[in-house]
Amino acid sequence: MALAETLDDHVTNADPQTLTDGFHLLIDALKLNDIKTIYNVPGIPITDLGRYAQASGIRVLSFRHEQHAGYAASVAGFLTKKPGICMTVSAPGFLNGLTALANATTNCWPMILISGSSEREVVDLQQGDYEEMDQLAIAKPLCKAAFRILHAEDIGIGVARAIRSAVSGRPGGVYLDIPGNLLGQVMDAVEGEKSLVKVIDPAPKQTPSAEAIDRAIDVMKSARRPLIILGKGAAYDQSDDIIRELVEKSGIPYLPMSMAKGLLPDTHPQSASAARSMVLKDSDVVLMVGARLNWLLSHGKGKQWGEPYSKKFVQIDIEATEMDSNVEIAAPLVGDVGSVATALVAAMGDSWQQPPSDWTEAVRNKVQANVERMASRLQNNSTPMDYSSALGVLKKVMADKPDTMFVNEGANTLDFARSIIDIHKPRKRIDVGTWGVMGIGMGSAIAAAVETGHPVLAVEGDSAFGFCGMEIETICRYNLPVCIVVFNNNGIYRGDDTNWSGGEDPATTVFVSDARYDHMMAAFGGVGVQAETPDELNTAVREAIESRKPTLINAKIDPKAGKESGNIGSLNPQSAVAQARYPQAVKH
Ligand code: ADP
Ligand code: TZD
Ligand code: MG
């Protein structure tokens, strides 16, 4: 019989001071493991859990919708290397949070979704409890690990398992099921304290064998046109100095994936960002550092990679099964980025030969030509603004205020901003991640402000913003230094599409024209501004960052400026039949 139950008779008459309960054990277990923030939406059975957590000194931020609390928790995980905690009610609240938990797992970010649930006995017999759902079973296939705690004395172990599962190896999302009656269970306070577990060395470092390092060095030495690709796993690892040393000592041009931008400043002479197509195609050896060869890199093969020429890959990843996932990896390096990079730098020794200068110069020349070609578009001061002219302004703001956290989502708004806006420091850019999910903006902005204390600039497509816009109330309520710029082009991709039937309903991709998103912000006491010109945008953004007041700038963008699906239009399915029937159909 469980310890808590055996204590029941004994505790009925006991002095409450000598007792503890499920609420307090859970809070104490989180605090013992340095959890300082919970991203929350209250309700049965966790309302009081939030209150007690706040009373105990944990910062509890209550959101308007669990999905955004979840995104905030996942981004907190990315920024801190500790699991971000999201807390929700049962069934519908749990499901709302689950999207974010799955997204965290997909992005390899540590997060724990703690959801209250209803009575096990009733759920398992499907007798129709309040918000009844077998949450553990539903969460399991969508996250890295899922646990349920039934007895108060197991809370310490349950929380420890959840934390270690989230951060060890490849980080990911963990679900922790908390049946409501667990919270009310009472046990002896001293026994309770003893049952808590502080997780020691939750994400042990891991260095590959000397043989694996030598193999990698041999492959790198054989290169005539080497390339390094830095991914968000490298950003997550926080071993910024040794990554920089690896890149600079090797002399190899590098390409940062979107959330690895800033690991080295985007203005670094070895950055090949502006020559992306060229380096992917022409390189002969590629060192992947915490980046997967998934759709974002065309799976490491095909025309984009210059096939039929063969390439050799060296890959650093904490997850052994990532190796050979899409193409053969000539030299797998399984371990954490910091340990592996340290071993590689050491093995490069004092006589390391930098790559042939015809290659590095060709890359530099291409970068310079592309940067110069872009420059005039960024200066354009015409009205209405297009993506380049508006982003030209924000590029300068980020250069002047490099500590600002940059959040970015949308289609064109994302793709243009990713290539135009330089990031100057590590982990300053948070975006739609591996899934390209819309709606991460406000949760990410809140977590970025809360976890770093720096001002946040969130650049949002008007559609993207619509997925999470209500959280501006949360931003105002906690008075967070968040400046949102809505790139308002009246729609998804473009604002000028028409209904192909000729009927009265608007096209499927357009919104109310000339909407005033800035008025929404004013409704909650924040600063709302409309910007029609680059100058107006510049003044408003700088004022917002300086004042740290919650601000939303409605930036009017030419509805004709965008492309269908931004830069990834080619992923849209096509059909010759449809093209023949609808002459308007976009050719990708
Ligand atoms: P990007 O989208 O930037 O290309 P991905 O999310 O595809 O990056 O890849 C990140 C990779 O980094 C994952 O395969 C993950 O296993 C790996 N990873 C995460 N944390 C670490 C770490 N600390 N050390 C090494 N690899 C890591
Ligand atoms: N739903 C979710 C959750 N994620 C998605 N990625 C989409 C739908 C599909 N989608 C995109 O991939 S981008 C996008 C949607 C709806 C919005 C693009 O419009 P925007 O940006 O206004 O945010 P631009 O600047 O108009 O292109
Ligand atoms: Mg839009």
Short mmCIF file of C-alpha atoms and ligand atoms in Angstrom, two decimals, residues 81 106-109 167 169-171 203 205 229-239 256-260 288-294 296-297 315-320 322 333-340 431 433-434, ligand 1:
data_model
loop_
_atom_site.label_atom_id
_atom_site.label_comp_id
_atom_site.label_asym_id
_atom_site.label_seq_id
_atom_site.Cartn_x
_atom_site.Cartn_y
_atom_site.Cartn_z
CA LYS A 81 18.85 24.64 -21.27
CA THR A 106 10.24 18.54 -33.06
CA ASN A 107 12.62 21.43 -32.37
CA CYS A 108 14.62 19.44 -29.75
CA TRP A 109 13.85 21.90 -26.96
CA VAL A 167 17.16 17.70 -21.11
CA GLY A 169 20.45 13.35 -24.90
CA ARG A 170 18.40 15.06 -27.60
CA PRO A 171 16.22 17.48 -25.64
CA ALA A 203 22.49 16.39 -19.38
CA LYS A 205 28.53 15.75 -21.51
CA ILE A 229 26.61 24.55 -41.19
CA LEU A 230 25.60 25.73 -37.72
CA GLY A 231 22.14 24.77 -36.50
CA LYS A 232 19.94 25.59 -33.55
CA GLY A 233 21.39 22.59 -31.66
CA ALA A 234 24.66 24.54 -31.62
CA ALA A 235 22.86 27.66 -30.39
CA TYR A 236 21.13 25.60 -27.71
CA ASP A 237 24.41 24.16 -26.44
CA GLN A 238 25.70 27.56 -25.26
CA SER A 239 29.31 26.70 -26.05
CA PRO A 256 24.06 29.62 -39.97
CA MET A 257 20.57 28.10 -39.95
CA SER A 258 18.00 30.70 -38.94
CA MET A 259 18.19 30.27 -35.16
CA ALA A 260 21.96 29.79 -35.22
CA MET A 288 27.15 19.89 -39.70
CA VAL A 289 27.07 21.30 -36.17
CA GLY A 290 23.75 20.71 -34.37
CA ALA A 291 21.72 20.88 -37.57
CA ARG A 292 19.66 18.18 -39.28
CA LEU A 293 19.66 17.39 -42.99
CA ASN A 294 15.86 17.75 -43.08
CA LEU A 296 15.22 22.95 -44.53
CA LEU A 297 18.43 21.67 -46.16
CA GLN A 315 28.10 15.61 -38.45
CA ILE A 316 28.11 16.62 -34.80
CA ASP A 317 24.90 15.63 -33.03
CA ILE A 318 23.92 14.44 -29.58
CA GLU A 319 21.51 11.94 -31.16
CA ALA A 320 23.25 8.92 -32.67
CA GLU A 322 20.41 11.32 -36.61
CA LEU A 333 30.59 12.69 -34.16
CA VAL A 334 28.05 11.77 -31.50
CA GLY A 335 28.23 14.08 -28.52
CA ASP A 336 27.39 17.54 -27.27
CA VAL A 337 28.58 20.39 -29.46
CA GLY A 338 30.84 21.87 -26.78
CA SER A 339 32.75 18.66 -26.05
CA VAL A 340 33.05 17.67 -29.70
CA ASP A 431 11.32 31.85 -35.12
CA GLY A 433 11.46 26.45 -36.15
CA THR A 434 11.48 23.05 -37.80
P1 ADP B 1 18.29 23.68 -37.59
O1 ADP B 1 16.79 23.75 -37.79
O2 ADP B 1 18.86 24.92 -37.04
O3 ADP B 1 18.98 23.15 -38.80
P2 ADP B 1 17.75 21.25 -36.22
O4 ADP B 1 16.66 21.48 -35.22
O5 ADP B 1 17.35 20.61 -37.49
O6 ADP B 1 18.55 22.60 -36.44
O7 ADP B 1 18.86 20.33 -35.57
C1 ADP B 1 19.27 20.46 -34.27
C2 ADP B 1 20.07 19.22 -33.94
O8 ADP B 1 20.90 19.52 -32.82
C3 ADP B 1 19.23 18.01 -33.56
O9 ADP B 1 19.52 16.92 -34.38
C4 ADP B 1 19.60 17.73 -32.10
O10 ADP B 1 19.69 16.35 -31.80
C5 ADP B 1 20.95 18.38 -32.00
N1 ADP B 1 21.30 18.85 -30.67
C6 ADP B 1 20.52 19.43 -29.75
N2 ADP B 1 21.23 19.79 -28.68
C7 ADP B 1 22.49 19.42 -28.92
C8 ADP B 1 23.71 19.52 -28.19
N3 ADP B 1 23.76 20.10 -26.99
N4 ADP B 1 24.83 19.02 -28.75
C9 ADP B 1 24.79 18.41 -29.97
N5 ADP B 1 23.69 18.31 -30.69
C10 ADP B 1 22.55 18.81 -30.18
#
